[in-house]
Tab-separated table of C-alpha atoms in Angstrom:
chain	number	residue	atom	x	y	z
A	1	MET	CA	33.913	5.013	1.047
A	2	ALA	CA	30.754	3.909	-0.762
A	3	GLY	CA	30.128	1.237	1.875
A	4	ASP	CA	30.529	3.793	4.659
A	5	GLN	CA	28.012	6.080	2.957
A	6	HIS	CA	25.413	3.321	2.852
A	7	ARG	CA	25.802	2.284	6.479
A	8	PRO	CA	23.806	5.155	8.054
A	9	GLY	CA	20.895	4.438	5.707
A	10	LEU	CA	21.012	0.728	6.436
A	11	SER	CA	21.193	1.453	10.144
A	12	ARG	CA	18.116	3.673	9.982
A	13	CYS	CA	16.206	1.028	8.012
A	14	TRP	CA	17.219	-1.627	10.540
A	15	ARG	CA	16.069	0.494	13.476
A	16	TRP	CA	12.803	1.233	11.709
A	17	ALA	CA	12.181	-2.444	10.941
A	18	THR	CA	12.993	-3.354	14.547
A	19	GLY	CA	10.532	-0.754	15.792
A	20	LEU	CA	7.811	-2.018	13.449
A	21	THR	CA	8.398	-5.597	14.603
A	22	ALA	CA	8.131	-4.518	18.226
A	23	ILE	CA	4.847	-2.727	17.527
A	24	ALA	CA	3.495	-5.825	15.766
A	25	LEU	CA	4.396	-7.974	18.776
A	26	VAL	CA	2.635	-5.475	21.043
A	27	GLY	CA	-0.445	-5.756	18.832
A	28	VAL	CA	-0.442	-9.547	19.020
A	29	GLY	CA	0.114	-9.418	22.787
A	30	PHE	CA	-2.734	-6.957	23.209
A	31	ARG	CA	-5.088	-9.321	21.380
A	32	LEU	CA	-3.961	-12.350	23.358
A	33	THR	CA	-4.613	-10.378	26.543
A	34	TYR	CA	-8.086	-9.546	25.226
A	35	LEU	CA	-8.679	-13.253	24.598
A	36	ALA	CA	-7.610	-14.117	28.140
A	37	LEU	CA	-9.653	-11.426	29.878
A	38	VAL	CA	-12.662	-10.744	27.661
A	39	GLY	CA	-12.776	-13.767	25.360
A	40	PRO	CA	-14.200	-16.253	27.911
A	41	HIS	CA	-17.259	-14.015	28.346
A	42	VAL	CA	-18.020	-13.681	24.619
A	43	LYS	CA	-20.395	-16.107	22.897
A	44	LEU	CA	-19.775	-16.990	19.288
A	45	GLY	CA	-22.322	-15.648	16.824
A	46	LEU	CA	-24.102	-17.776	14.241
A	47	ASP	CA	-21.746	-16.773	11.433
A	48	SER	CA	-18.712	-17.723	13.527
A	49	ILE	CA	-20.246	-21.093	14.344
A	50	TRP	CA	-20.976	-21.635	10.651
A	51	TYR	CA	-17.350	-20.932	9.759
A	52	VAL	CA	-16.111	-23.388	12.385
A	53	LEU	CA	-18.465	-26.136	11.211
A	54	GLU	CA	-17.623	-25.514	7.568
A	55	ALA	CA	-13.898	-25.664	8.302
A	56	THR	CA	-14.360	-29.008	10.035
A	57	SER	CA	-16.345	-30.297	7.059
A	58	LEU	CA	-13.670	-29.152	4.638
A	59	ALA	CA	-10.857	-30.651	6.679
A	60	ASN	CA	-12.557	-34.027	7.050
A	61	SER	CA	-14.488	-34.524	3.817
A	62	HIS	CA	-12.888	-31.991	1.435
A	63	HIS	CA	-16.392	-30.914	0.380
A	64	TYR	CA	-17.746	-27.378	0.664
A	65	SER	CA	-21.092	-28.593	1.985
A	66	ASP	CA	-23.828	-27.004	4.053
A	67	PRO	CA	-22.600	-27.689	7.622
A	68	VAL	CA	-26.117	-27.574	9.060
A	69	LEU	CA	-27.304	-30.430	6.849
A	70	ILE	CA	-24.212	-32.521	7.530
A	71	PHE	CA	-25.631	-33.295	10.984
A	72	GLN	CA	-28.547	-34.929	9.152
A	73	GLY	CA	-26.187	-37.002	7.034
A	74	ILE	CA	-26.816	-34.830	3.937
A	75	HIS	CA	-23.909	-33.471	1.891
A	76	ARG	CA	-25.337	-30.590	-0.117
A	77	PRO	CA	-23.097	-27.947	-1.725
A	78	THR	CA	-23.273	-24.445	-0.315
A	79	ALA	CA	-22.232	-20.952	-1.326
A	80	ASN	CA	-23.502	-19.286	1.815
A	81	PHE	CA	-20.145	-17.560	2.303
A	82	PRO	CA	-17.094	-17.294	0.014
A	83	PRO	CA	-14.548	-20.048	0.620
A	84	LEU	CA	-11.286	-18.384	1.644
A	85	TYR	CA	-11.839	-18.032	5.392
A	86	PRO	CA	-13.306	-21.541	5.875
A	87	LEU	CA	-10.349	-22.863	3.873
A	88	PHE	CA	-7.971	-20.908	6.129
A	89	LEU	CA	-9.572	-22.495	9.217
A	90	ALA	CA	-9.545	-25.922	7.572
A	91	VAL	CA	-5.790	-25.661	7.033
A	92	LEU	CA	-5.387	-24.761	10.707
A	93	TYR	CA	-7.557	-27.760	11.607
A	94	ARG	CA	-5.348	-30.094	9.608
A	95	LEU	CA	-2.322	-28.619	11.364
A	96	GLY	CA	-3.832	-29.470	14.749
A	97	ALA	CA	-5.646	-26.248	15.675
A	98	THR	CA	-9.100	-27.721	16.166
A	99	THR	CA	-10.765	-25.596	18.852
A	100	THR	CA	-12.431	-22.210	18.716
A	101	HIS	CA	-9.752	-20.836	21.011
A	102	ASP	CA	-7.095	-22.046	18.578
A	103	TYR	CA	-8.807	-20.136	15.787
A	104	GLN	CA	-8.977	-17.024	17.953
A	105	VAL	CA	-5.266	-17.258	18.713
A	106	ALA	CA	-4.603	-17.605	14.990
A	107	GLY	CA	-6.674	-14.475	14.431
A	108	ALA	CA	-4.573	-12.644	17.004
A	109	CYS	CA	-1.438	-13.714	15.166
A	110	CYS	CA	-2.910	-12.489	11.860
A	111	SER	CA	-3.062	-9.056	13.460
A	112	GLY	CA	0.722	-9.001	13.375
A	113	ALA	CA	0.555	-9.084	9.572
A	114	THR	CA	-2.014	-6.267	9.607
A	115	VAL	CA	0.246	-4.117	11.782
A	116	VAL	CA	3.337	-4.725	9.623
A	117	LEU	CA	1.484	-4.097	6.365
A	118	THR	CA	-0.051	-0.911	7.760
A	119	GLY	CA	3.382	0.282	8.837
A	120	LEU	CA	4.763	-0.335	5.351
A	121	LEU	CA	1.763	1.402	3.773
A	122	GLY	CA	2.150	4.401	6.074
A	123	ARG	CA	5.842	4.619	5.196
A	124	ARG	CA	5.048	4.741	1.486
A	125	ILE	CA	2.359	7.368	2.004
A	126	GLY	CA	4.060	9.706	4.468
A	127	GLY	CA	7.479	8.433	5.482
A	128	PRO	CA	9.010	6.322	8.291
A	129	VAL	CA	7.409	8.161	11.221
A	130	VAL	CA	3.951	7.963	9.672
A	131	GLY	CA	4.453	4.232	9.157
A	132	LEU	CA	5.326	3.581	12.795
A	133	VAL	CA	2.509	5.747	14.147
A	134	ALA	CA	-0.039	4.090	11.833
A	135	ALA	CA	1.186	0.643	12.886
A	136	GLY	CA	0.830	1.670	16.523
A	137	VAL	CA	-2.742	2.856	15.971
A	138	VAL	CA	-3.684	-0.497	14.428
A	139	ALA	CA	-1.853	-2.435	17.153
A	140	VAL	CA	-3.991	-0.933	19.931
A	141	SER	CA	-7.211	-0.215	18.007
A	142	PRO	CA	-9.999	-1.572	20.262
A	143	VAL	CA	-12.309	-2.375	17.360
A	144	LEU	CA	-9.624	-4.348	15.510
A	145	VAL	CA	-8.536	-6.082	18.719
A	146	ALA	CA	-12.076	-7.406	19.170
A	147	THR	CA	-12.418	-8.285	15.488
A	148	ASP	CA	-9.397	-10.571	15.463
A	149	ALA	CA	-11.031	-12.733	18.153
A	150	THR	CA	-14.445	-13.128	16.513
A	151	VAL	CA	-13.630	-16.114	14.251
A	152	MET	CA	-15.022	-14.150	11.323
A	153	SER	CA	-13.742	-13.553	7.812
A	154	GLU	CA	-12.517	-10.043	8.677
A	155	THR	CA	-9.579	-11.762	10.368
A	156	ILE	CA	-8.005	-12.298	6.951
A	157	ALA	CA	-9.950	-9.729	4.900
A	158	VAL	CA	-8.418	-6.797	6.806
A	159	PRO	CA	-4.719	-7.679	6.239
A	160	LEU	CA	-5.444	-8.698	2.648
A	161	THR	CA	-7.047	-5.302	1.982
A	162	VAL	CA	-3.985	-3.527	3.361
A	163	ALA	CA	-1.831	-5.753	1.142
A	164	VAL	CA	-3.849	-4.594	-1.894
A	165	LEU	CA	-3.278	-0.936	-1.005
A	166	LEU	CA	0.420	-1.474	-0.339
A	167	ALA	CA	0.871	-3.360	-3.597
A	168	ALA	CA	-0.950	-0.560	-5.432
A	169	THR	CA	1.534	2.043	-4.155
A	170	TRP	CA	4.368	-0.245	-5.236
A	171	ALA	CA	2.862	-0.759	-8.696
A	172	ALA	CA	2.099	2.944	-9.168
A	173	ALA	CA	5.672	3.914	-8.309
A	174	SER	CA	7.071	1.739	-11.095
A	175	GLY	CA	4.237	1.775	-13.622
A	176	SER	CA	4.817	-1.957	-14.105
A	177	VAL	CA	1.924	-3.816	-15.720
A	178	PRO	CA	2.787	-7.165	-14.023
A	179	ARG	CA	2.851	-5.452	-10.631
A	180	TRP	CA	-0.677	-4.205	-11.225
A	181	GLY	CA	-1.558	-7.804	-12.026
A	182	LEU	CA	-0.450	-8.722	-8.507
A	183	VAL	CA	-2.717	-5.974	-7.153
A	184	GLY	CA	-5.664	-7.428	-9.075
A	185	ALA	CA	-4.926	-10.949	-7.838
A	186	LEU	CA	-4.824	-9.759	-4.239
A	187	ALA	CA	-8.102	-7.893	-4.726
A	188	GLY	CA	-9.644	-11.111	-6.038
A	189	LEU	CA	-8.459	-12.903	-2.910
A	190	VAL	CA	-10.216	-10.330	-0.728
A	191	ALA	CA	-13.451	-10.989	-2.649
A	192	LEU	CA	-13.058	-14.693	-1.843
A	193	ALA	CA	-12.913	-13.745	1.833
A	194	ARG	CA	-15.871	-11.332	1.870
A	195	GLY	CA	-18.348	-11.141	-0.995
A	196	GLU	CA	-18.993	-7.400	-0.842
A	197	ALA	CA	-15.227	-6.828	-1.116
A	198	ILE	CA	-15.551	-7.441	-4.871
A	199	GLY	CA	-15.919	-3.664	-4.936
A	200	LEU	CA	-12.216	-3.477	-4.213
A	201	ALA	CA	-11.439	-5.217	-7.508
A	202	ILE	CA	-14.060	-3.577	-9.710
A	203	VAL	CA	-14.148	-0.068	-8.223
A	204	LEU	CA	-11.297	0.992	-5.938
A	205	VAL	CA	-8.321	-0.647	-7.655
A	206	PRO	CA	-9.383	0.646	-11.107
A	207	VAL	CA	-9.682	4.116	-9.560
A	208	LEU	CA	-6.132	3.761	-8.254
A	209	VAL	CA	-4.932	2.667	-11.688
A	210	MET	CA	-6.536	5.665	-13.345
A	211	GLY	CA	-5.178	8.002	-10.686
A	212	ALA	CA	-1.557	6.830	-10.764
A	213	PRO	CA	0.634	9.714	-11.981
A	214	GLY	CA	3.023	9.783	-14.914
A	215	VAL	CA	1.476	7.036	-17.062
A	216	SER	CA	0.445	7.250	-20.703
A	217	ARG	CA	-3.142	6.488	-21.662
A	218	ARG	CA	-2.169	3.329	-23.534
A	219	ARG	CA	-0.148	1.967	-20.642
A	220	ARG	CA	-2.898	2.869	-18.193
A	221	LEU	CA	-5.411	0.844	-20.202
A	222	ALA	CA	-2.982	-2.100	-20.194
A	223	GLN	CA	-2.655	-1.813	-16.423
A	224	LEU	CA	-6.415	-1.653	-15.999
A	225	GLY	CA	-6.978	-4.701	-18.170
A	226	THR	CA	-4.328	-6.612	-16.248
A	227	VAL	CA	-5.933	-5.733	-12.917
A	228	VAL	CA	-9.385	-6.848	-14.016
A	229	GLY	CA	-8.047	-9.978	-15.681
A	230	ALA	CA	-5.984	-11.031	-12.657
A	231	ALA	CA	-8.910	-10.495	-10.283
A	232	ALA	CA	-11.205	-12.454	-12.609
A	233	LEU	CA	-8.745	-15.347	-12.816
A	234	MET	CA	-8.551	-15.465	-9.036
A	235	VAL	CA	-12.312	-15.743	-8.486
A	236	ALA	CA	-13.095	-17.723	-11.658
A	237	PRO	CA	-12.834	-21.251	-10.167
A	238	TRP	CA	-15.294	-20.354	-7.404
A	239	LEU	CA	-17.694	-18.650	-9.830
A	240	ILE	CA	-17.574	-21.554	-12.290
A	241	ARG	CA	-18.230	-24.033	-9.497
A	242	ASN	CA	-21.253	-22.059	-8.298
A	243	VAL	CA	-22.728	-21.633	-11.770
A	244	GLU	CA	-22.399	-25.354	-12.453
A	245	VAL	CA	-23.722	-26.515	-9.083
A	246	PHE	CA	-26.603	-24.136	-8.398
A	247	HIS	CA	-29.742	-23.527	-10.392
A	248	PRO	CA	-30.535	-20.678	-10.618
A	249	PRO	CA	-26.805	-19.833	-10.619
A	250	VAL	CA	-25.097	-18.247	-7.619
A	251	LEU	CA	-22.094	-15.975	-8.019
A	252	LEU	CA	-19.850	-15.068	-5.087
A	253	SER	CA	-22.257	-15.838	-2.259
A	254	SER	CA	-25.892	-16.733	-1.725
A	255	ASN	CA	-25.737	-14.812	1.543
A	256	LEU	CA	-26.068	-11.480	-0.287
A	257	ASP	CA	-29.754	-12.130	-0.932
A	258	SER	CA	-30.266	-12.899	2.749
A	259	VAL	CA	-28.548	-9.622	3.643
A	260	LEU	CA	-30.773	-7.680	1.260
A	261	SER	CA	-33.922	-9.452	2.435
A	262	GLY	CA	-33.328	-8.704	6.101
A	263	ALA	CA	-32.397	-5.097	5.339
A	264	ASN	CA	-35.340	-4.288	3.048
A	265	CYS	CA	-38.495	-4.972	5.003
A	266	GLY	CA	-40.854	-3.218	7.397
A	267	PRO	CA	-38.807	-3.358	10.633
A	268	ALA	CA	-35.629	-2.167	8.846
A	269	TYR	CA	-37.471	0.782	7.229
A	270	HIS	CA	-39.504	1.960	10.216
A	271	GLY	CA	-39.228	2.104	14.000
A	272	PRO	CA	-36.334	1.377	16.347
A	273	MET	CA	-34.609	-1.023	13.904
A	274	LEU	CA	-34.362	1.585	11.182
A	275	GLY	CA	-31.286	0.870	9.077
A	276	LEU	CA	-30.615	-2.521	10.714
A	277	TRP	CA	-31.210	-6.128	9.642
A	278	ASP	CA	-34.054	-8.379	10.794
A	279	PHE	CA	-33.645	-12.156	10.666
A	280	ASN	CA	-37.422	-12.598	10.723
A	281	CYS	CA	-37.626	-10.961	7.301
A	282	THR	CA	-35.533	-13.697	5.686
A	283	ASP	CA	-38.198	-16.424	5.971
A	284	TYR	CA	-35.364	-18.841	6.701
A	285	SER	CA	-37.614	-21.895	7.183
A	286	ARG	CA	-38.231	-21.971	3.412
A	287	ARG	CA	-34.550	-22.505	2.701
A	288	ALA	CA	-34.735	-26.239	3.385
A	289	VAL	CA	-37.822	-26.587	1.187
A	290	LEU	CA	-36.667	-24.534	-1.789
A	291	GLY	CA	-32.956	-25.263	-1.696
A	292	GLU	CA	-30.241	-22.655	-1.266
A	293	ALA	CA	-30.253	-21.192	-4.787
A	294	ARG	CA	-34.010	-20.904	-5.274
A	295	TYR	CA	-34.475	-19.615	-1.754
A	296	SER	CA	-31.832	-16.941	-2.282
A	297	ARG	CA	-33.325	-15.861	-5.593
A	298	GLN	CA	-36.827	-15.556	-4.091
A	299	ILE	CA	-35.866	-13.529	-1.045
A	300	GLY	CA	-33.546	-11.363	-3.141
A	301	ASP	CA	-36.372	-10.569	-5.555
A	302	ARG	CA	-38.678	-9.842	-2.631
A	303	ALA	CA	-36.152	-7.416	-1.162
A	304	ALA	CA	-35.815	-5.594	-4.499
A	305	HIS	CA	-39.591	-5.287	-4.813
A	306	TYR	CA	-39.923	-3.982	-1.268
A	307	ALA	CA	-37.261	-1.328	-1.860
A	308	ALA	CA	-38.945	-0.291	-5.126
A	309	ASP	CA	-42.368	-0.074	-3.439
A	310	HIS	CA	-40.931	2.096	-0.645
A	311	ALA	CA	-38.552	4.178	-2.755
A	312	GLY	CA	-39.467	7.305	-0.813
A	313	ARG	CA	-37.940	5.829	2.348
A	314	VAL	CA	-34.781	4.517	0.711
A	315	PRO	CA	-32.668	7.725	0.999
A	316	LEU	CA	-33.454	8.009	4.716
A	317	VAL	CA	-32.770	4.331	5.330
A	318	MET	CA	-29.471	4.515	3.438
A	319	GLY	CA	-28.404	7.548	5.432
A	320	VAL	CA	-29.143	5.825	8.733
A	321	ARG	CA	-27.290	2.701	7.585
A	322	ILE	CA	-24.196	4.789	6.885
A	323	LEU	CA	-24.393	6.582	10.222
A	324	ARG	CA	-24.870	3.293	12.073
A	325	GLY	CA	-21.919	1.629	10.383
A	326	TRP	CA	-19.640	4.491	11.372
A	327	GLY	CA	-21.017	4.577	14.930
A	328	LEU	CA	-22.808	7.906	14.550
A	329	TYR	CA	-26.430	6.786	15.068
A	330	ASP	CA	-27.680	5.452	18.420
A	331	PRO	CA	-24.304	3.915	19.337
A	332	ALA	CA	-25.669	2.282	22.510
A	333	GLN	CA	-28.210	0.288	20.487
A	334	GLN	CA	-25.615	-0.453	17.812
A	335	VAL	CA	-23.250	-1.985	20.348
A	336	ARG	CA	-26.037	-4.209	21.709
A	337	VAL	CA	-27.059	-5.335	18.211
A	338	GLU	CA	-23.494	-6.151	17.180
A	339	ALA	CA	-22.852	-8.107	20.377
A	340	VAL	CA	-24.476	-11.132	18.707
A	341	GLU	CA	-21.496	-11.235	16.321
A	342	SER	CA	-19.000	-12.653	18.829
A	343	ARG	CA	-18.474	-9.319	20.566
A	344	SER	CA	-18.586	-7.975	24.106
A	345	ILE	CA	-20.992	-5.145	24.899
A	346	GLY	CA	-18.619	-3.577	27.416
A	347	TRP	CA	-15.668	-3.741	25.068
A	348	GLY	CA	-17.890	-2.521	22.223
A	349	GLN	CA	-18.636	0.654	24.155
A	350	PHE	CA	-14.929	1.214	24.698
A	351	ALA	CA	-14.227	0.443	21.044
A	352	TRP	CA	-16.865	2.971	19.950
A	353	PHE	CA	-15.009	5.733	21.761
A	354	GLY	CA	-11.748	4.667	20.093
A	355	SER	CA	-13.438	4.654	16.681
A	356	MET	CA	-14.735	8.181	17.178
A	357	VAL	CA	-11.249	9.399	18.063
A	358	THR	CA	-9.870	7.655	14.978
A	359	LEU	CA	-12.449	9.260	12.693
A	360	ALA	CA	-11.853	12.720	14.141
A	361	LEU	CA	-8.085	12.468	13.831
A	362	ALA	CA	-8.221	10.939	10.343
A	363	LEU	CA	-9.929	13.942	8.731
A	364	PRO	CA	-6.981	16.405	8.935
A	365	GLY	CA	-4.667	13.733	7.553
A	366	MET	CA	-6.934	13.221	4.551
A	367	VAL	CA	-7.115	16.975	3.981
A	368	SER	CA	-3.315	17.116	3.975
A	369	LEU	CA	-3.327	14.759	0.973
A	370	ARG	CA	-5.676	16.890	-1.118
A	371	ARG	CA	-2.952	17.757	-3.648
A	372	ARG	CA	-1.771	14.149	-3.932
A	373	ARG	CA	-4.802	12.477	-5.384
A	374	PHE	CA	-3.375	8.988	-5.741
A	375	LYS	CA	-2.298	8.867	-2.099
A	376	LEU	CA	-5.650	10.353	-1.057
A	377	ALA	CA	-7.437	7.591	-2.977
A	378	VAL	CA	-5.311	4.960	-1.219
A	379	VAL	CA	-6.064	6.368	2.230
A	380	ALA	CA	-9.695	7.459	1.795
A	381	GLY	CA	-10.807	4.978	-0.876
A	382	PRO	CA	-11.509	2.043	1.471
A	383	ALA	CA	-13.670	4.272	3.687
A	384	ALA	CA	-15.597	5.539	0.656
A	385	LEU	CA	-16.118	1.974	-0.564
A	386	ALA	CA	-17.256	0.868	2.898
A	387	THR	CA	-19.738	3.744	2.990
A	388	ALA	CA	-21.229	2.621	-0.317
A	389	VAL	CA	-21.530	-0.953	0.984
A	390	LEU	CA	-23.304	0.309	4.108
A	391	ALA	CA	-25.783	2.289	2.023
A	392	LEU	CA	-26.625	-0.751	-0.102
A	393	THR	CA	-26.785	-3.341	2.691
A	394	TRP	CA	-27.319	-2.402	6.339
A	395	GLY	CA	-25.742	-0.530	9.207
A	396	ASP	CA	-23.092	-2.831	10.620
A	397	GLN	CA	-19.591	-1.963	11.802
A	398	ARG	CA	-18.216	-5.081	10.096
A	399	PHE	CA	-18.434	-3.362	6.722
A	400	VAL	CA	-16.000	-0.600	7.720
A	401	LEU	CA	-13.333	-2.749	9.357
A	402	THR	CA	-11.255	-3.170	6.203
A	403	ALA	CA	-10.985	0.625	6.027
A	404	MET	CA	-9.558	1.026	9.534
A	405	PRO	CA	-5.848	0.486	8.714
A	406	ALA	CA	-5.991	3.106	5.948
A	407	LEU	CA	-7.686	5.463	8.402
A	408	ALA	CA	-4.838	4.731	10.830
A	409	VAL	CA	-2.446	6.086	8.183
A	410	ALA	CA	-4.567	9.244	8.006
A	411	VAL	CA	-4.411	9.495	11.811
A	412	ALA	CA	-0.623	9.226	11.665
A	413	LEU	CA	-0.492	12.032	9.098
A	414	SER	CA	-2.599	14.194	11.412
A	415	VAL	CA	-0.371	13.431	14.396
A	416	LEU	CA	2.758	14.330	12.437
A	417	TRP	CA	1.109	17.512	11.163
A	418	LEU	CA	0.267	18.503	14.745
A	419	CYS	CA	3.746	17.712	16.042
A	420	HIS	CA	5.316	19.870	13.359
A	421	ARG	CA	3.248	22.799	14.568
A	422	LEU	CA	3.965	22.466	18.265
A	423	PRO	CA	6.750	24.619	19.720
A	424	PHE	CA	9.219	21.737	20.054
A	425	GLY	CA	8.523	20.739	16.456
A	426	ARG	CA	9.245	24.232	15.153
A	427	ARG	CA	12.481	24.394	17.117
A	428	ARG	CA	13.621	21.344	15.146
A	429	GLY	CA	13.013	23.199	11.904
A	430	ALA	CA	9.723	21.566	10.969
A	431	SER	CA	7.676	24.696	10.617
A	432	THR	CA	5.777	23.359	7.638
A	433	PHE	CA	4.352	19.951	6.930
A	434	ASP	CA	4.868	18.239	3.616
A	435	ILE	CA	4.283	14.653	2.613
A	436	PRO	CA	6.909	12.919	0.513
């Protein structure tokens, strides 16, 4: 009898898992189709080329050296970008995937993990239907489809971010201190993929710890300490290496100073490039003369001084950066600017429309979580963190990509809410909407 009682539940779980797998395969297929039709017309951006060269250097010499100088026979350590994505490509290189197209195909396959993780996250937030709808949104999201073919660090940063959120819901449900340690370790991994993602470990995950229900103050502090400690242990080897190698010391990435320099100068504060980033402001020719660490320190200090001297413009500039990153300020120009980052202008215009629909549909879903603060933090937290990053750096869609799967969960909540209020939904007895 007991076995018979469990069979319907197992059958439902099996059907749900089969559906999620099918959606993930659709997502991978959609991206492979994009590669076949749009990919040949897209030129790799400078960052993508850097990643490819660095991966080749790692695979052949096992040194994290400046790939530009390697062509001159010089092996000089670099911290231009965190190491996780180049290491990921280097592993692929050693396995025989040595071309840019191979890396793009690998990125398309990574999307399958993003879809599955989003489905699992949606299930924990709102139930099985929400999970499948959220997975479907991610599978066909135009902006994520293009991202997975760019040979950029978002390829792995996006699924890792979803893994952090999923692990946080798992840890909060049990209150287990070791499980929160896993959340912290995953957050540290995301920071090793994208430098600004350190905010996940030092801001968002601690917020989730403090917002988890049903935990005593003492246990909450233990969870928080475990999260911070696990994240620190994950990034410590990279930080120690940078402090020992570079003088002045570099932490996660020397690229942050370049970002700040190009975003805090005349063209980025005035005129048509307001809120954008200008390469000409980075004075890149001095990098070879000063060395990476000294160059980064100088341009970073210059950016800070410029922002302080033009403090009256900073609120306006920050506001425009945020609007640009979310596609709400001069979207036609934004698409053209972002085309240099291994993207298609035509597809970017299509993706902008999809992003606007996602944002509009996500809002009701977030409102529906207003009485469940932990779940609201899981769904809306990545978008809030991305908004802060935009304000402090510059208006680029790349900074919001890690928030898109969580927004897909909010979209799924909105869709379910709407279905429960349509006539056919009410006939099935779903006159009110409640989230488990």
